Short mmCIF file of C-alpha atoms and ligand atoms in Angstrom, two decimals:
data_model
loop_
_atom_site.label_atom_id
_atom_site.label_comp_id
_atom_site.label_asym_id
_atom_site.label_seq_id
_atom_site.Cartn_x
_atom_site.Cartn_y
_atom_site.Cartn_z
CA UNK A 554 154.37 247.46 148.65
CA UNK A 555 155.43 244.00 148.10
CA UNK A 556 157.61 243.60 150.90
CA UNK A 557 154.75 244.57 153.10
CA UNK A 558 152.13 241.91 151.48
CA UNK A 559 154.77 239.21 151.82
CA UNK A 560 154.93 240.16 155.13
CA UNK A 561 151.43 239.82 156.04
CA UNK A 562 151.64 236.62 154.65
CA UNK A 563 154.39 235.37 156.54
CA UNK A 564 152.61 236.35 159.83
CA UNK A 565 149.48 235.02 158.74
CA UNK A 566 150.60 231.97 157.92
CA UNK A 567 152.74 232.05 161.64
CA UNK A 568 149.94 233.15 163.74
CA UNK A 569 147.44 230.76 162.25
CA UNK A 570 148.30 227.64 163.26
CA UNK A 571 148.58 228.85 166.91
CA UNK A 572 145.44 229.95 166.90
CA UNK A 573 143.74 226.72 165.31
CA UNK A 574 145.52 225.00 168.28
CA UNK A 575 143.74 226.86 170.57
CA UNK A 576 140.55 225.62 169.05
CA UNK A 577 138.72 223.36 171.76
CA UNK A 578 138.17 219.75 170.38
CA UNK A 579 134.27 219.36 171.71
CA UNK A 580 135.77 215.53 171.68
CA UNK A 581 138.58 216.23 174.03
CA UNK A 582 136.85 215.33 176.50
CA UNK A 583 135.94 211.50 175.98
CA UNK A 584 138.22 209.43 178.21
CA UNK A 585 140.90 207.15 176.27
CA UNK A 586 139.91 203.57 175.88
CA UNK A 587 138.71 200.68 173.49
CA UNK A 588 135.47 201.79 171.79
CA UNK A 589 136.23 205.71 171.85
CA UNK A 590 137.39 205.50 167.45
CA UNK A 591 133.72 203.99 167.38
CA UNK A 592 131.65 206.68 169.59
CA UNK A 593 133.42 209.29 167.61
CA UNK A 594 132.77 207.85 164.58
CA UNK A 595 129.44 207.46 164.86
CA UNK A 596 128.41 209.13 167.38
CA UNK A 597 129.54 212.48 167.22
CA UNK A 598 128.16 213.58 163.24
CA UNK A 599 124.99 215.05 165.24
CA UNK A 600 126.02 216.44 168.13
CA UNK A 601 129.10 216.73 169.69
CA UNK A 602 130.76 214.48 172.34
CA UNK A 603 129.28 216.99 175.38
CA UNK A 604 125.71 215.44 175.25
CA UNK A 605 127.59 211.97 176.11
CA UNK A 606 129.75 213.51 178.11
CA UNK A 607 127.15 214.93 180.38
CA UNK A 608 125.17 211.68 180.57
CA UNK A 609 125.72 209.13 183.42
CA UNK A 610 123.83 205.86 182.63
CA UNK A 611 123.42 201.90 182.88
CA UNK A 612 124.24 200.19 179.98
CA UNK A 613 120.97 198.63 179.00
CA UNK A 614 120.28 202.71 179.44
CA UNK A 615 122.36 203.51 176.91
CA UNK A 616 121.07 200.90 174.52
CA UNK A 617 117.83 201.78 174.76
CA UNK A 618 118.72 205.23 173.91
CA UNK A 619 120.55 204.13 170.47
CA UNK A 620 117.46 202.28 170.02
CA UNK A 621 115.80 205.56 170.30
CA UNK A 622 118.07 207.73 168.61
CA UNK A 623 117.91 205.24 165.63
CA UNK A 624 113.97 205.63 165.57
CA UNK A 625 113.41 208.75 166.08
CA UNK A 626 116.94 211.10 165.36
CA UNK A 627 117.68 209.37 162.21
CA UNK A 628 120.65 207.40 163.70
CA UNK A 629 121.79 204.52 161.14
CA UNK A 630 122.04 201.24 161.76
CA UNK A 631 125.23 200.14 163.69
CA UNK A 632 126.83 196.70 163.02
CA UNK A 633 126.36 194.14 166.16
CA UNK A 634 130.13 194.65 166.67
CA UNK A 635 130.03 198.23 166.62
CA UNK A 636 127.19 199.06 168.81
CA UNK A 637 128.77 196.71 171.16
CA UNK A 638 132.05 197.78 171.43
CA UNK A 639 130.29 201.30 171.83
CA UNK A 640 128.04 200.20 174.73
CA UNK A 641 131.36 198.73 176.08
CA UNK A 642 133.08 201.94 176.20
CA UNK A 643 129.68 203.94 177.72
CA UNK A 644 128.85 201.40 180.43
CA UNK A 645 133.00 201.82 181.55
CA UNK A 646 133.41 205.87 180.64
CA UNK A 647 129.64 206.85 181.70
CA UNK A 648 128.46 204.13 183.55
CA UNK A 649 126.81 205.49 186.63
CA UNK A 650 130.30 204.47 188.27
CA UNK A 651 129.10 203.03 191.28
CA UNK A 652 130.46 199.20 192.28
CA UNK A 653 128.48 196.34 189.89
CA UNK A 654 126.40 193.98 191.86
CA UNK A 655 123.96 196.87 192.85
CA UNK A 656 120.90 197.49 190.84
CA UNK A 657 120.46 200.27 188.84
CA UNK A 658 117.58 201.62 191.27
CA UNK A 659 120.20 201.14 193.96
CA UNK A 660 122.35 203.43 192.39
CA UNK A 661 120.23 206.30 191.06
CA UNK A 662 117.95 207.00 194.09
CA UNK A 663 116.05 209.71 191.51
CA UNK A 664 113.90 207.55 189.35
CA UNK A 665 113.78 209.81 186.68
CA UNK A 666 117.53 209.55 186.12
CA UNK A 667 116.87 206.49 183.77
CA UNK A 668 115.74 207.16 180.89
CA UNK A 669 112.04 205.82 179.82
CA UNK A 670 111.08 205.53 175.80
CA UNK A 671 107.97 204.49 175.94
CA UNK A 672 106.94 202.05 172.54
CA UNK A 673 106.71 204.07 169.59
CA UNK A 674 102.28 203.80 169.57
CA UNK A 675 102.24 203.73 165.57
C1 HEC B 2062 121.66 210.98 163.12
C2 HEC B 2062 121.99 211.91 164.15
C3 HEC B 2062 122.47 211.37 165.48
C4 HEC B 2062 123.50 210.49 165.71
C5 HEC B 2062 124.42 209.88 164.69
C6 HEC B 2062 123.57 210.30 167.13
N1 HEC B 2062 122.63 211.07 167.75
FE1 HEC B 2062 122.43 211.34 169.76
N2 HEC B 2062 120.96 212.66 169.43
C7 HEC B 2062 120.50 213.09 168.19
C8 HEC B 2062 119.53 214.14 168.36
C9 HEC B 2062 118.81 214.87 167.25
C10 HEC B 2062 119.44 214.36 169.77
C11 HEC B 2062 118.63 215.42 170.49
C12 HEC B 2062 117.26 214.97 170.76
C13 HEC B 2062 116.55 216.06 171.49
O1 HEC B 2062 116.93 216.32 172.64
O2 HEC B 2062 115.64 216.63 170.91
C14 HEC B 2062 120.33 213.42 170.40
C15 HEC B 2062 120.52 213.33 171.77
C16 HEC B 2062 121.45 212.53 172.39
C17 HEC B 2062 121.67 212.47 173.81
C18 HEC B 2062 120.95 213.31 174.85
C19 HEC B 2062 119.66 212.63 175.20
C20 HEC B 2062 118.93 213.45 176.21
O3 HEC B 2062 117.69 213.32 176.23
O4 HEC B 2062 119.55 214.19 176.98
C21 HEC B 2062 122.65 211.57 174.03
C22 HEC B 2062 123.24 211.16 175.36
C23 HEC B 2062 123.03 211.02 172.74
N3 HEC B 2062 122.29 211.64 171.76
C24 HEC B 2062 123.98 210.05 172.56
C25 HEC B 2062 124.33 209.53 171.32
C26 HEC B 2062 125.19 208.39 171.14
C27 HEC B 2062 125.84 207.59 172.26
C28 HEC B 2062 125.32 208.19 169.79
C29 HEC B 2062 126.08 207.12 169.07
C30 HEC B 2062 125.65 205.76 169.27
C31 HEC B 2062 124.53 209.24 169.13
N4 HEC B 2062 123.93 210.00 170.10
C32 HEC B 2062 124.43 209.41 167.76
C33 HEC B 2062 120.91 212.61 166.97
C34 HEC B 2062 121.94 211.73 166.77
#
């Protein structure tokens, strides 16, 4: 009776690690470059790195929503550093990709692709 618990613990212990591979990293998907330790870091406690992932947006997009997530969702304060190196990484990974020199309107026909926060009225 033994023989047959060791056993199941031998397997267990040789089956689980396969499967824990085979676990999908929700973060998989961020591209490599500089900046991607910091948008994991903090960006990634909330939600996962697929609500980034399916955003496409301008830079000064992007800032303003941090701005917003820190007002509203409770985001922290990033250091001036930090919050640039992660707008660096956003504008190059999910920039809207088109050439620079264009305007944003120039490259999102739909004007409700950008994002709009209006002031916080209180
Ligand atoms: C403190 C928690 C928290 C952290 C940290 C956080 N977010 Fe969010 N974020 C939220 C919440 C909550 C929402 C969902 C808001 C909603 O749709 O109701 C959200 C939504 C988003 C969205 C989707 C917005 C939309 O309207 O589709 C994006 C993109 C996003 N966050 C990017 C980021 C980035 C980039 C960072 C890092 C700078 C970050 N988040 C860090 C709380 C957080």
């Amino acid at each position: 009776m033994r023989t047959v618990a060791l056993l199941v613990c031998v397997l267990v212990l040789l089956v689980a690690p396969c499967l824990w591979a085979q676990e999908d990293d929700p973060n998989a998907g961020l591209p490599q470059g500089q900046g991607r330790d910091a948008v994991i870091a903090n960006c990634t406690a909330c939600h996962n790195a697929a609500l980034i992932l399916q955003n496409r947006m301008s830079r000064s997009a992007w800032d303003a929503l941090i701005t917003w997530m820190q007002e509203e969702q409770g985001l922290w304060e990033l250091e001036p550093e930090v919050r640039n190196s992660i707008l660096d990484y956003l504008a190059k990974h999910q920039g809207p990709g088109a050439p620079s020199g264009q305007g944003d309107a120039a490259l999102h026909p739909n004007p409700m692709y950008e994002y709009q926060y209006p002031p916080n009225p209180l």
